[in-house]
Short mmCIF file of C-alpha atoms and ligand atoms in Angstrom, two decimals:
data_model
loop_
_atom_site.label_atom_id
_atom_site.label_comp_id
_atom_site.label_asym_id
_atom_site.label_seq_id
_atom_site.Cartn_x
_atom_site.Cartn_y
_atom_site.Cartn_z
CA MET H 1 9.10 44.66 24.68
CA LYS H 2 6.26 44.55 22.19
CA VAL H 3 2.88 46.27 21.87
CA MET H 4 -0.25 44.45 20.73
CA ILE H 5 -3.28 46.59 19.92
CA VAL H 6 -6.58 44.74 20.24
CA PRO H 7 -10.13 45.97 19.54
CA THR H 8 -11.58 44.94 22.92
CA PRO H 9 -10.42 43.76 26.36
CA GLU H 10 -12.20 40.46 25.66
CA ILE H 11 -10.01 39.78 22.62
CA GLY H 12 -6.91 40.78 24.60
CA ALA H 13 -8.06 38.41 27.35
CA ARG H 14 -8.40 35.53 24.88
CA ILE H 15 -4.85 36.05 23.62
CA VAL H 16 -3.36 36.04 27.12
CA ALA H 17 -5.58 33.16 28.32
CA ASP H 18 -4.39 31.10 25.35
CA ARG H 19 -0.82 31.74 26.36
CA ILE H 20 -1.57 30.73 29.98
CA GLU H 21 -3.37 27.59 28.83
CA GLY H 22 -0.41 26.64 26.63
CA LEU H 23 2.11 27.35 29.37
CA VAL H 24 0.28 25.24 31.97
CA ARG H 25 -0.03 22.35 29.49
CA TYR H 26 3.71 22.53 28.80
CA LYS H 27 4.69 23.16 32.44
CA PRO H 28 1.96 21.96 34.84
CA ASN H 29 3.71 23.45 37.90
CA SER H 30 3.86 26.93 36.38
CA VAL H 31 4.11 29.97 38.65
CA LEU H 32 1.71 32.71 37.57
CA GLY H 33 2.05 36.27 38.85
CA LEU H 34 -1.40 37.86 39.07
CA ALA H 35 -2.75 41.40 39.38
CA THR H 36 -5.98 42.82 40.78
CA GLY H 37 -8.05 45.89 39.86
CA SER H 38 -10.27 46.29 36.81
CA SER H 39 -7.75 45.54 34.04
CA PRO H 40 -7.46 41.74 34.48
CA ILE H 41 -11.21 41.14 35.00
CA SER H 42 -11.81 40.11 31.38
CA LEU H 43 -8.83 37.74 31.58
CA TYR H 44 -10.12 36.10 34.77
CA LYS H 45 -13.57 35.69 33.17
CA GLU H 46 -11.93 33.98 30.22
CA LEU H 47 -9.88 31.71 32.51
CA VAL H 48 -13.03 30.78 34.44
CA GLU H 49 -14.75 29.87 31.16
CA ARG H 50 -11.80 27.61 30.36
CA SER H 51 -11.71 26.08 33.85
CA TYR H 52 -12.05 22.56 32.45
CA SER H 53 -9.35 22.89 29.82
CA ILE H 54 -6.71 24.25 32.22
CA ASN H 55 -5.38 21.85 34.83
CA TRP H 56 -4.75 24.04 37.89
CA ALA H 57 -3.68 21.13 40.14
CA LYS H 58 0.03 22.01 40.26
CA VAL H 59 -0.05 25.72 39.42
CA THR H 60 1.03 28.34 41.97
CA THR H 61 -0.32 31.88 41.78
CA ILE H 62 1.47 34.80 43.39
CA ASN H 63 -0.33 38.13 43.56
CA LEU H 64 1.48 41.41 43.15
CA ASP H 65 0.19 43.42 46.05
CA ASN H 66 -2.40 44.10 48.72
CA TYR H 67 -3.51 46.97 50.93
CA CYS H 68 -2.20 47.23 54.48
CA GLY H 69 -4.81 47.00 57.19
CA LEU H 70 -7.54 45.19 55.25
CA ALA H 71 -8.27 41.68 56.51
CA ASP H 72 -8.79 38.91 53.95
CA ASP H 73 -12.55 39.01 54.41
CA HIS H 74 -12.76 42.76 53.68
CA PRO H 75 -14.46 42.96 50.25
CA GLN H 76 -11.78 45.36 48.96
CA SER H 77 -8.86 43.26 50.10
CA TYR H 78 -7.07 41.77 47.14
CA ARG H 79 -7.52 38.26 48.61
CA ALA H 80 -11.31 38.72 48.56
CA GLU H 81 -11.13 40.19 45.06
CA MET H 82 -9.06 37.29 43.70
CA ASN H 83 -11.34 34.72 45.32
CA ALA H 84 -14.43 36.36 43.85
CA ASN H 85 -13.03 36.87 40.36
CA LEU H 86 -11.01 33.70 39.88
CA PHE H 87 -10.10 31.31 42.70
CA ASP H 88 -13.68 30.51 43.77
CA HIS H 89 -14.43 29.35 40.22
CA ILE H 90 -11.48 27.12 39.34
CA LEU H 91 -10.11 23.88 40.79
CA ILE H 92 -7.30 25.28 42.91
CA HIS H 93 -6.46 24.90 46.61
CA LYS H 94 -6.48 28.47 47.84
CA ASP H 95 -4.51 27.65 50.99
CA CYS H 96 -1.48 26.09 49.38
CA GLN H 97 -1.53 27.16 45.74
CA THR H 98 -2.54 30.83 45.84
CA PHE H 99 -0.63 33.62 47.58
CA VAL H 100 -1.69 37.22 48.15
CA PRO H 101 0.50 39.36 50.43
CA ASN H 102 -0.96 39.79 53.89
CA GLY H 103 -0.89 43.45 54.85
CA MET H 104 -2.15 42.91 58.41
CA GLY H 105 -0.06 43.16 61.57
CA ASP H 106 2.69 45.31 63.02
CA GLU H 107 6.02 46.32 61.52
CA GLU H 108 7.66 43.01 62.45
CA ASP H 109 4.84 40.93 60.94
CA ILE H 110 5.02 42.96 57.74
CA GLU H 111 8.77 42.54 57.48
CA ALA H 112 8.42 38.77 57.96
CA GLU H 113 5.62 38.63 55.39
CA CYS H 114 7.76 40.45 52.80
CA CYS H 115 10.67 38.05 53.40
CA ASN H 116 8.44 34.98 53.20
CA TYR H 117 6.81 36.29 50.08
CA MET H 118 10.12 36.58 48.29
CA SER H 119 11.23 33.12 49.49
CA ARG H 120 8.04 31.57 48.13
CA ILE H 121 8.82 32.89 44.67
CA ILE H 122 12.45 31.77 44.80
CA GLU H 123 11.58 28.29 46.16
CA ARG H 124 9.24 27.76 43.22
CA GLY H 125 11.87 28.72 40.69
CA GLY H 126 10.63 32.22 39.92
CA ILE H 127 7.60 33.57 38.09
CA ASP H 128 6.94 32.07 34.66
CA LEU H 129 4.28 34.50 33.51
CA GLN H 130 3.34 37.81 35.09
CA ILE H 131 0.12 39.77 34.54
CA LEU H 132 0.25 43.52 35.17
CA GLY H 133 -2.10 46.47 35.03
CA ILE H 134 -0.84 50.05 34.88
CA GLY H 135 -1.78 53.01 37.05
CA THR H 136 -2.63 56.40 35.53
CA ASN H 137 0.74 57.47 36.99
CA ALA H 138 2.33 54.45 35.25
CA HIS H 139 2.82 52.47 38.46
CA ILE H 140 3.14 48.70 38.16
CA ALA H 141 1.92 46.72 41.14
CA PHE H 142 2.11 49.45 43.82
CA ASN H 143 5.54 50.64 42.72
CA GLU H 144 4.77 54.34 42.51
CA PRO H 145 6.92 56.82 40.52
CA GLY H 146 10.39 56.99 42.03
CA SER H 147 10.50 53.29 42.98
CA ALA H 148 13.91 51.75 42.41
CA PHE H 149 14.19 49.34 39.49
CA ASP H 150 15.84 46.78 41.78
CA SER H 151 13.21 47.07 44.53
CA ARG H 152 11.83 43.95 46.25
CA THR H 153 8.69 43.12 48.22
CA ARG H 154 8.10 45.87 50.77
CA ARG H 155 5.62 48.18 52.45
CA VAL H 156 5.02 51.39 50.48
CA GLU H 157 3.03 54.57 50.88
CA LEU H 158 0.43 55.00 48.14
CA ASP H 159 0.47 58.17 46.04
CA GLU H 160 -2.44 60.51 46.58
CA ALA H 161 -3.24 60.08 42.85
CA THR H 162 -3.52 56.29 43.25
CA ARG H 163 -5.81 56.61 46.27
CA GLU H 164 -7.91 59.14 44.37
CA VAL H 165 -8.33 56.77 41.39
CA ASN H 166 -8.98 53.73 43.61
CA LYS H 167 -11.59 55.44 45.78
CA ARG H 168 -14.15 54.16 43.25
CA PHE H 169 -13.73 50.76 44.88
CA PHE H 170 -14.42 52.28 48.33
CA GLY H 171 -17.76 53.95 47.67
CA GLY H 172 -16.03 57.10 46.37
CA ASP H 173 -14.62 57.92 49.82
CA ILE H 174 -10.84 58.52 49.72
CA THR H 175 -10.60 58.39 53.51
CA LYS H 176 -11.52 54.70 53.29
CA VAL H 177 -8.66 53.92 50.88
CA PRO H 178 -5.68 52.60 52.85
CA THR H 179 -2.60 54.81 52.81
CA HIS H 180 -0.11 51.93 52.60
CA ALA H 181 0.28 48.66 50.75
CA LEU H 182 2.59 45.68 50.39
CA THR H 183 3.95 45.31 46.90
CA MET H 184 6.24 43.06 44.96
CA GLY H 185 9.19 45.17 43.79
CA ILE H 186 10.15 46.09 40.26
CA GLY H 187 13.29 43.92 40.53
CA THR H 188 11.12 40.84 41.14
CA ILE H 189 8.65 41.72 38.40
CA MET H 190 11.51 42.12 35.90
CA GLU H 191 12.74 38.61 36.74
CA ALA H 192 9.47 37.07 35.48
CA ARG H 193 10.18 35.11 32.31
CA GLU H 194 7.21 36.54 30.43
CA ILE H 195 5.08 39.60 31.16
CA TYR H 196 1.71 40.85 29.86
CA LEU H 197 0.61 44.34 30.83
CA LEU H 198 -3.10 44.95 30.18
CA ALA H 199 -4.41 48.49 29.64
CA TRP H 200 -7.90 49.47 28.53
CA GLY H 201 -9.50 52.85 27.95
CA GLU H 202 -8.44 56.43 27.35
CA GLY H 203 -7.67 56.94 31.03
CA LYS H 204 -4.52 54.86 30.51
CA ALA H 205 -3.41 56.52 27.24
CA GLU H 206 -0.90 58.96 28.79
CA ALA H 207 0.65 56.33 31.01
CA VAL H 208 0.93 53.86 28.11
CA ALA H 209 2.52 56.46 25.79
CA LYS H 210 5.10 57.52 28.38
CA SER H 211 5.92 53.91 29.22
CA VAL H 212 6.24 52.71 25.63
CA GLU H 213 7.73 55.70 23.82
CA GLY H 214 9.28 57.80 26.57
CA PRO H 215 12.64 57.46 28.27
CA VAL H 216 13.19 54.62 30.75
CA THR H 217 13.00 56.35 34.11
CA THR H 218 11.98 55.52 37.65
CA GLN H 219 9.52 58.43 37.34
CA VAL H 220 7.54 56.22 34.91
CA PRO H 221 7.75 52.78 36.54
CA ALA H 222 6.23 50.83 33.62
CA SER H 223 8.91 52.23 31.27
CA VAL H 224 11.29 49.66 32.80
CA LEU H 225 9.46 47.03 30.73
CA GLN H 226 11.19 48.43 27.62
CA LEU H 227 14.25 46.60 28.98
CA HIS H 228 12.48 43.21 29.31
CA GLN H 229 13.12 40.64 26.57
CA ASN H 230 9.67 39.07 26.73
CA ALA H 231 7.14 41.67 27.81
CA ALA H 232 4.04 42.75 25.90
CA PHE H 233 1.65 45.65 26.39
CA VAL H 234 -1.80 44.34 25.38
CA VAL H 235 -3.84 47.48 24.88
CA ASP H 236 -7.08 48.58 23.25
CA ASP H 237 -7.53 51.41 20.73
CA ALA H 238 -8.44 53.96 23.40
CA ALA H 239 -5.34 53.17 25.47
CA VAL H 240 -3.03 53.91 22.52
CA LEU H 241 -4.54 57.29 21.64
CA ALA H 242 -1.48 59.16 22.91
CA LEU H 243 1.13 56.95 21.16
CA LYS H 244 3.04 58.82 18.45
CA PHE H 245 4.00 55.81 16.37
CA LYS H 246 0.82 53.68 16.49
CA ASP H 247 1.49 52.17 13.05
CA ARG H 248 4.65 50.50 14.26
CA TYR H 249 2.82 48.15 16.56
CA ALA H 250 1.01 44.87 15.92
CA ARG H 251 -2.75 45.26 15.50
CA VAL H 252 -4.85 42.18 16.16
CA LEU H 253 -8.27 42.42 14.53
CA ASP H 254 -9.85 39.29 15.96
CA PHE H 255 -8.82 36.23 17.87
C1 F6R D 1 -3.17 45.82 41.34
C2 F6R D 1 -2.03 46.48 40.72
C3 F6R D 1 -2.13 47.87 40.22
C4 F6R D 1 -3.22 47.99 39.14
C5 F6R D 1 -3.29 49.41 38.61
C6 F6R D 1 -4.39 49.56 37.58
O1 F6R D 1 -2.82 44.52 41.73
O2 F6R D 1 -1.00 45.89 40.63
O3 F6R D 1 -0.90 48.26 39.67
O4 F6R D 1 -2.93 47.10 38.10
O5 F6R D 1 -3.52 50.30 39.65
O6 F6R D 1 -5.63 49.36 38.19
P1 F6R D 1 -6.94 49.13 37.32
O7 F6R D 1 -6.74 47.86 36.58
O8 F6R D 1 -8.06 49.03 38.32
O9 F6R D 1 -7.06 50.31 36.42
#
């Protein structure tokens, strides 16, 4: 795993967008694992700006997670978020090329959805490049502390801390934040051939430091990335404030 310190999220976004553009040129039917939330916004803006230099025709996108109980047309559902930030602005068929877990339905529906979700990834040969954000508790996707490193797509209960942080997307009202979500597991994420975790701002500094310099433990889910051969934390100066050995990592001044 490597760490790349960049001055701004926009510069980090350019670096990762370049990699995506190169990958899709080399492998037009690439499978991209995508994240939601605020961290990938600058990346999606950059990808939208490059919409004519990336050929999306054969690409598949697989999102990490979604809330349970929010229909696709709910503005806070991750389907709606992905459409608004990326899919509505690029030449991609949402119905057959983009996948966001569907957290609606009863226990049986959810179980079937989790199974189908995993099959989709396997049928397409696995994820080529995975984008991640990181929670303030170091979760990746919605794998909260304590999640097994070999976990797969499943329904999980969200930590109170995660709901508290995410209430900003629900008008500041925690009672509106769903209590459960569907998430890709850590085992699946670790099988991606290349991973970029994006973290911006001081609010992520503790989680980044524990994940990069602390022991690998299920209590710090993102620490598992230390074991990945081709994972990079792309972080800004504020997000590395708590790292002890900042000088050891690559610093990109401009791109
Ligand atoms: C969302 C996801 C989450 C977020 C994390 C950080 O798809 O996988 O793990 O990446 O909660 O959220 P932001 O980017 O809003 O700080």
